[in-house]
Short mmCIF file of C-alpha atoms and ligand atoms in Angstrom, two decimals:
data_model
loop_
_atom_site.label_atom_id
_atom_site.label_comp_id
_atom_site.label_asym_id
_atom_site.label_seq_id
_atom_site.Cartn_x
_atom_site.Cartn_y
_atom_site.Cartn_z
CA UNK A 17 0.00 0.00 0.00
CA UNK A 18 1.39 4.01 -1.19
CA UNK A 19 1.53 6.23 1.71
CA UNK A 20 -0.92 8.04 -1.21
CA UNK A 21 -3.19 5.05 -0.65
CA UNK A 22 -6.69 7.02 0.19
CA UNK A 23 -7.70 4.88 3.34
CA UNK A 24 -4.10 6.36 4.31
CA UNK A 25 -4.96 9.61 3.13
CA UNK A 26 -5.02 11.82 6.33
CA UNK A 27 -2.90 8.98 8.29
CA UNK A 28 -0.27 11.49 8.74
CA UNK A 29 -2.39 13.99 10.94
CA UNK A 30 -1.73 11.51 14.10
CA UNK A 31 0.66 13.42 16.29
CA UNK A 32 0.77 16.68 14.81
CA UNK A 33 -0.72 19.98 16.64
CA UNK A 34 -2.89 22.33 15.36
CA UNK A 35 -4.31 25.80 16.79
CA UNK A 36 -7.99 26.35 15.79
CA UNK A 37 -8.70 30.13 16.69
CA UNK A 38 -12.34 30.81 17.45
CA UNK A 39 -12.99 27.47 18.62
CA UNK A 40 -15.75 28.23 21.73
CA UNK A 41 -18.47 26.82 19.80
CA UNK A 42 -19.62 26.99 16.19
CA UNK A 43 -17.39 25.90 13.11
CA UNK A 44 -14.37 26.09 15.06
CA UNK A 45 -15.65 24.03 17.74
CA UNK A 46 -15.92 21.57 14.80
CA UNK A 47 -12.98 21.50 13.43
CA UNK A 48 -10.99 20.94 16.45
CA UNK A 49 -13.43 18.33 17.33
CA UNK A 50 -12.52 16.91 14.01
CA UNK A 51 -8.48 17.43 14.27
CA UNK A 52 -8.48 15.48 17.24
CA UNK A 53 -10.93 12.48 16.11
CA UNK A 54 -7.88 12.29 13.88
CA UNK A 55 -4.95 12.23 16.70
CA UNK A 56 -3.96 15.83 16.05
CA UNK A 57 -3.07 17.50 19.86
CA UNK A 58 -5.90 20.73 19.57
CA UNK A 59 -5.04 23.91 21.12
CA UNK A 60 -8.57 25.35 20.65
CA UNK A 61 -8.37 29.21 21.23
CA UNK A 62 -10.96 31.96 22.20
CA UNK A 63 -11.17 34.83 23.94
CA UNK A 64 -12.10 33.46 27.48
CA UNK A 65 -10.25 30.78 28.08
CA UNK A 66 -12.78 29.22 30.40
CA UNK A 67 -15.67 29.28 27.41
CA UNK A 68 -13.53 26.50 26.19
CA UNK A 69 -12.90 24.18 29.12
CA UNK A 70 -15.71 21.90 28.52
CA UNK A 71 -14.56 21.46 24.75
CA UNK A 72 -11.34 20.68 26.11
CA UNK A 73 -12.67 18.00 29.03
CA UNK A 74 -15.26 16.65 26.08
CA UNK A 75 -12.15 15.82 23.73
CA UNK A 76 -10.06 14.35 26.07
CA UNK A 77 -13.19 12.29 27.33
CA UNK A 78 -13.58 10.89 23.44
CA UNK A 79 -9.93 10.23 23.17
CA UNK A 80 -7.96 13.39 22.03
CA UNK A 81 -6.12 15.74 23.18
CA UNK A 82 -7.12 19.56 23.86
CA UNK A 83 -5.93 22.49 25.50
CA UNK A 84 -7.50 25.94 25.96
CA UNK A 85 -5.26 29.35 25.50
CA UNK A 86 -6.97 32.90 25.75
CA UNK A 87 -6.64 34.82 22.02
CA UNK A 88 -8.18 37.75 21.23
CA UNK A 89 -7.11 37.81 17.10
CA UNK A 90 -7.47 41.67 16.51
CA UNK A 91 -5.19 42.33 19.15
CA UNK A 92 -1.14 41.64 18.28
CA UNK A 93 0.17 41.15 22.05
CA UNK A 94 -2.66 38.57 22.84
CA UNK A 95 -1.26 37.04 19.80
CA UNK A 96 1.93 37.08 20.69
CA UNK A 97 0.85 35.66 24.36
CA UNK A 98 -1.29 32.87 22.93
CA UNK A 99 1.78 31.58 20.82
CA UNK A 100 4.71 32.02 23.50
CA UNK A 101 6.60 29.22 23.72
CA UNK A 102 4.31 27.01 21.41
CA UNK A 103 4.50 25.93 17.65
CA UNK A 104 2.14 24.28 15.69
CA UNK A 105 1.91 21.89 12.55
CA UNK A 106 -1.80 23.05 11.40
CA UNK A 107 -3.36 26.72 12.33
CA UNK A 108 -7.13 26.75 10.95
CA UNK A 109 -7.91 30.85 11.56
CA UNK A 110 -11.61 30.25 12.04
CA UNK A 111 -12.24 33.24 14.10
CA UNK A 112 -14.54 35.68 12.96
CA UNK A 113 -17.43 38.02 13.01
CA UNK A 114 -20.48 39.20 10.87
CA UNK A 115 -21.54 42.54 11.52
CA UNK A 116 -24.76 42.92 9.48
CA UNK A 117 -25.54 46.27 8.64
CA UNK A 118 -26.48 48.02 5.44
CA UNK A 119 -23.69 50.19 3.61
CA UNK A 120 -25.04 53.33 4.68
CA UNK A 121 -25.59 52.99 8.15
CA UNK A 122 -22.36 50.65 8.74
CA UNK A 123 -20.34 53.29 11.76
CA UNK A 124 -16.81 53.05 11.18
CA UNK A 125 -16.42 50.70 14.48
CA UNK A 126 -18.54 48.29 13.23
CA UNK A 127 -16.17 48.40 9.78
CA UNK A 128 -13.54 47.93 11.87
CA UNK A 129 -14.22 45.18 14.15
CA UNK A 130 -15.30 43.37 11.09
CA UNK A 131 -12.36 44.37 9.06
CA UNK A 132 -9.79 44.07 12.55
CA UNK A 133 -11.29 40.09 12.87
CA UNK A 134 -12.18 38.91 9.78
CA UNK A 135 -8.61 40.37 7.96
CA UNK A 136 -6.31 41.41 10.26
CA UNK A 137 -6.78 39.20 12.76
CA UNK A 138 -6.27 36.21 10.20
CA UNK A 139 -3.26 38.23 9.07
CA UNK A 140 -1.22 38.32 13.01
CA UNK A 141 -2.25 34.75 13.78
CA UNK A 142 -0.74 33.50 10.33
CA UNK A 143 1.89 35.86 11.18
CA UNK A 144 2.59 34.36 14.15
CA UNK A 145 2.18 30.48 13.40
CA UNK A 146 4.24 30.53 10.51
CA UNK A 147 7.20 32.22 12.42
CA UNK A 148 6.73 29.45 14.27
CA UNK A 149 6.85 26.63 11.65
CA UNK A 150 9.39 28.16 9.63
CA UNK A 151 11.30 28.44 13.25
CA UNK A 152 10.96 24.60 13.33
CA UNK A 153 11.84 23.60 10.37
CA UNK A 154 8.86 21.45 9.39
CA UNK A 155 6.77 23.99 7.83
CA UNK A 156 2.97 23.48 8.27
CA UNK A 157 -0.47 24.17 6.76
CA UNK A 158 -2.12 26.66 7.35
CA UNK A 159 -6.30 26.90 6.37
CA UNK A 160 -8.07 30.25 6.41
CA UNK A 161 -11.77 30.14 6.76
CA UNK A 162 -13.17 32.45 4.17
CA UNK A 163 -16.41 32.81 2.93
CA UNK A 164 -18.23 32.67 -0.59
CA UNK A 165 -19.07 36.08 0.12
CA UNK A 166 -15.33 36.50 -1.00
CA UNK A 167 -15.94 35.64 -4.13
CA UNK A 168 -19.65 37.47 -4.60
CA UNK A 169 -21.88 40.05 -2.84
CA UNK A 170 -25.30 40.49 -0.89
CA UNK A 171 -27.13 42.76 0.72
CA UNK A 172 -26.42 44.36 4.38
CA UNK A 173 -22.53 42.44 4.67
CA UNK A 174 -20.47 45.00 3.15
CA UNK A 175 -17.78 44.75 5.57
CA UNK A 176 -18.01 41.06 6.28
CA UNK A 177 -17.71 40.44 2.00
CA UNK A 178 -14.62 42.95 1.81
CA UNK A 179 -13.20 41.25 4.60
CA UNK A 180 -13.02 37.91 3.33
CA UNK A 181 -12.37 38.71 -0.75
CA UNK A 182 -9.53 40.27 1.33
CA UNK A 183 -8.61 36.66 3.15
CA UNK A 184 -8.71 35.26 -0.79
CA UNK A 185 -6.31 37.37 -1.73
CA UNK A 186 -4.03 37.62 1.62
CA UNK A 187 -4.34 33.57 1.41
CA UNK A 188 -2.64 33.83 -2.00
CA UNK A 189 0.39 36.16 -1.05
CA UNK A 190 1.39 34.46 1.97
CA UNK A 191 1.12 30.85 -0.06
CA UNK A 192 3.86 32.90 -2.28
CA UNK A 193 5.70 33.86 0.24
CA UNK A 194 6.36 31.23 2.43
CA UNK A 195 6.00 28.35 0.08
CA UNK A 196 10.06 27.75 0.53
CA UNK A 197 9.30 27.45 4.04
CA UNK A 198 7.22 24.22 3.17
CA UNK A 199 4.23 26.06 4.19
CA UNK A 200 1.30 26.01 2.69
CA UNK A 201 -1.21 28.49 3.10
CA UNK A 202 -5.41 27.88 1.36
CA UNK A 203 -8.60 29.10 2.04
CA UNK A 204 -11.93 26.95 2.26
CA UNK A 205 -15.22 29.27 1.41
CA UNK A 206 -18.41 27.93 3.29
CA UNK A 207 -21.33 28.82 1.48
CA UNK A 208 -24.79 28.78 4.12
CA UNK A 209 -23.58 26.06 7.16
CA UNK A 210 -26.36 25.62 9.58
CA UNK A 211 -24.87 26.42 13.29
CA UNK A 212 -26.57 26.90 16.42
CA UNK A 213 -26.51 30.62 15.80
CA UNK A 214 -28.25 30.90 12.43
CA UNK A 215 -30.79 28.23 12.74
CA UNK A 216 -33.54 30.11 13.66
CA UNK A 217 -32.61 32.70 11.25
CA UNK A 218 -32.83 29.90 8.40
CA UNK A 219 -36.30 28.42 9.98
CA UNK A 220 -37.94 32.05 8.99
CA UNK A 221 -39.83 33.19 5.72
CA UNK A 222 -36.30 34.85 4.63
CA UNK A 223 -34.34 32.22 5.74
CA UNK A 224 -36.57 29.56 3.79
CA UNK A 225 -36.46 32.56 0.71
CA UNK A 226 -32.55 32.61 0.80
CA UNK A 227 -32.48 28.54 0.78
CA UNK A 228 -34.49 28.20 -2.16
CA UNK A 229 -31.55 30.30 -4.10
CA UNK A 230 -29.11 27.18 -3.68
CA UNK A 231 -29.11 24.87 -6.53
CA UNK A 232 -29.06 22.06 -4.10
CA UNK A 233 -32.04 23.77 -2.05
CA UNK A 234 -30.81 23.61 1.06
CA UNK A 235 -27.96 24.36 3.88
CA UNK A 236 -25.09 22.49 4.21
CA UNK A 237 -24.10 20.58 7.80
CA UNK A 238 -20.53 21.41 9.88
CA UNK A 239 -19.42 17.90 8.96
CA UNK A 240 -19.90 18.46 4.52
CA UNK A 241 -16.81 20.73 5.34
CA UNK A 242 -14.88 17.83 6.52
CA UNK A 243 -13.04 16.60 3.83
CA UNK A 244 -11.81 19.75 2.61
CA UNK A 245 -10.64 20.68 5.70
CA UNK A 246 -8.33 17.19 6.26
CA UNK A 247 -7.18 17.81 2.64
CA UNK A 248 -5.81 21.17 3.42
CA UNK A 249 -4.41 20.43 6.64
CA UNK A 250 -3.07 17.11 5.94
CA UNK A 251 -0.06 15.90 3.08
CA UNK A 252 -3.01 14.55 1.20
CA UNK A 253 -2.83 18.19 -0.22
CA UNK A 254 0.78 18.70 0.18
CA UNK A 255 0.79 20.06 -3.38
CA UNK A 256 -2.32 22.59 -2.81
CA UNK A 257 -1.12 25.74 -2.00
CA UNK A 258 -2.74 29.72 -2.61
CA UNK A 259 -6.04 27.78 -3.60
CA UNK A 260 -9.70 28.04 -2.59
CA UNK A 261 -11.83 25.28 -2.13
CA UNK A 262 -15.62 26.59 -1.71
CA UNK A 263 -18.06 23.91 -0.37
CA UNK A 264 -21.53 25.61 -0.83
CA UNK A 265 -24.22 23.35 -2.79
CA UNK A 266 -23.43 25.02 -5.49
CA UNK A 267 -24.53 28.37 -4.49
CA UNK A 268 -21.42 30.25 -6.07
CA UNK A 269 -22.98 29.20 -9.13
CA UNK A 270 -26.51 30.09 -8.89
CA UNK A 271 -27.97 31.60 -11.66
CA UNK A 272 -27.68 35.11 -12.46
P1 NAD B 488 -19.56 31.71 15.25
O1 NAD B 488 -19.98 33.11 15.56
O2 NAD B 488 -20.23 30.57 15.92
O3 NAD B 488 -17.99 31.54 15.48
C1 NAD B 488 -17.07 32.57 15.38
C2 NAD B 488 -16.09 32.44 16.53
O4 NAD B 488 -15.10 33.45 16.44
C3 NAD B 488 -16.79 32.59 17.89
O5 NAD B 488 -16.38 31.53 18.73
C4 NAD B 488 -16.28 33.93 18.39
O6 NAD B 488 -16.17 33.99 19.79
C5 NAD B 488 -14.90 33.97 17.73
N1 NAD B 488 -14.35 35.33 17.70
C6 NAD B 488 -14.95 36.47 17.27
N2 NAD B 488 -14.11 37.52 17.44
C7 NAD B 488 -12.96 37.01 17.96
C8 NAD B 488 -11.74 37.60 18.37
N3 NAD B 488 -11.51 38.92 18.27
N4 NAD B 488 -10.76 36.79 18.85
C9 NAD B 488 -10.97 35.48 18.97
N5 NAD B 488 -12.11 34.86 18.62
C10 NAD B 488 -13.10 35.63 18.13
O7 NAD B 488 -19.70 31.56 13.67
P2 NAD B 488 -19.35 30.32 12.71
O8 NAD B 488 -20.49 30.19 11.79
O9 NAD B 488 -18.89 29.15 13.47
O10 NAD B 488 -18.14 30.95 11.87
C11 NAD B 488 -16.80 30.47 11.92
C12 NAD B 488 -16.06 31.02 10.70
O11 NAD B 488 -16.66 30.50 9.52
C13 NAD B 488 -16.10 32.55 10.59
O12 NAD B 488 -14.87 33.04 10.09
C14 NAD B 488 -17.21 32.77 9.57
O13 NAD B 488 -17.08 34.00 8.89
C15 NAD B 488 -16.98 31.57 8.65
N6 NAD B 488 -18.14 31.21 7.86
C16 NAD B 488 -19.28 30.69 8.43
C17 NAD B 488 -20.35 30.35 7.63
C18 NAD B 488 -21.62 29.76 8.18
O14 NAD B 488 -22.59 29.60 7.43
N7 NAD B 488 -21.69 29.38 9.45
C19 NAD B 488 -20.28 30.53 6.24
C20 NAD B 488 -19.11 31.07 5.69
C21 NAD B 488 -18.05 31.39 6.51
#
């Protein structure tokens, strides 16, 4: 059997450590959930420490291996805190917020929180992490959560869209960069993922209205982001790097 056999695929993920910013609850929750289902060591990261101790106990319970640290992304000392004295084979820079608001009535802190998380918080944590892995030697991957509002537009998330077309593009410089470093650096675009926090959105008249514009008519679930994450963070794409991989039922492609 080829270490490129497929039922080997993510094989090598046992024993390596990853940092999954944002990771209270939600998508990044999920993904370190995943990470360590696959014998990664999780340092799950939020900005109270204690929101993720039961995450941490509920790993360990099934098996893994989890620790808490206290990050605030927008801010470069708690960065620089939250990575003291630890290095990391996988960073998944999941943190981020929405900010809903329509263009005209958008204050310039609500811009910038979105803008401060969403970009330049991805920006000092990558920062950061690939110091880190360059530091080591062993170089690392490195997955930014975008969006596929990256890529197109809507109503009412001005910010939030210019924020992640800007993680597209920052995703594809620093996959330039440090590509000599042996680290590789991708983005995976969600389209609509049903979460705890949206669900009731998605149950209303609107919701249902929005749902009925994906070609495959419906959300997707944490776990249909799965494989691309593994494939990113794992030398099953060790030749993937400065891509995109959207996961959205099709909605990027929704007629015009
Ligand atoms: P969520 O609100 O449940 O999770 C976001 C997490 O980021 C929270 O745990 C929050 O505490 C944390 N966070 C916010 N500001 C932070 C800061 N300054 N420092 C550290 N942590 C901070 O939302 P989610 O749906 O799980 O989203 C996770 C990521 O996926 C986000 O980047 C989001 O933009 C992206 N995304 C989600 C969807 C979706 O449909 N759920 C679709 C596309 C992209």
């Amino acid at each position: 059997m080829s270490e490129r056999d497929p039922i080997l695929l993510f094989g090598d993920l046992s024993g390596k450590t990853a940092l999954v910013t944002g990771a209270s609850g939600g998508l990044g929750l999920h993904f370190a959930r995943l990470l360590a289902r696959y014998g990664v060591a999780v340092t799950l990261a939020a900005r109270r420490k204690a929101a993720l101790d039961g995450a941490c106990a509920e790993i360990a319970d099934a098996g893994g291996e989890a620790q808490g640290v206290a990050l605030d992304v927008t801010d470069a000392r708690s960065v620089r805190e939250a990575l003291e004295g630890r290095s990391f084979d996988i960073l998944v820079n999941n943190a981020g917020v929405s900010g809903a608001a329509r263009a005209a009535d958008l204050s310039g802190n609500e811009w910038d929180q979105v803008l401060d998380t969403n970009l330049k918080g991805v920006f000092l944590v990558a920062q950061a992490a690939a110091r880190r892995m360059r530091a080591s030697g062993r170089g690392g991957a490195i997955v930014n959560i975008a969006s596929i509002l990256g890529h197109r537009v809507a109503g009412g998330v001005s910010a939030y869209a210019a924020s992640k077309a800007g993680v597209i593009q920052l995703t594809k410089a620093l996959a330039l960069e440090w590509a000599r470093d042996g680290i590789r650096v991708n983005a995976l675009c969600p389209g609509y993922i049903e979460t705890d926090i949206n669900r009731d959105f998605f149950a209303s008249e609107p919701g249902q209205q929005l749902i009925r514009r994906i070609p495959q008519r419906r959300l997707g679930r944490p776990e249909e982001l799965d494989g691309a994450l593994l494939l990113l963070a794992s030398q099953a794409g060790s030749y993937i790097t400065g891509s995109t991989i959207e996961v959205d039922g099709g909605h990027l492609v929704s007629s015009l």
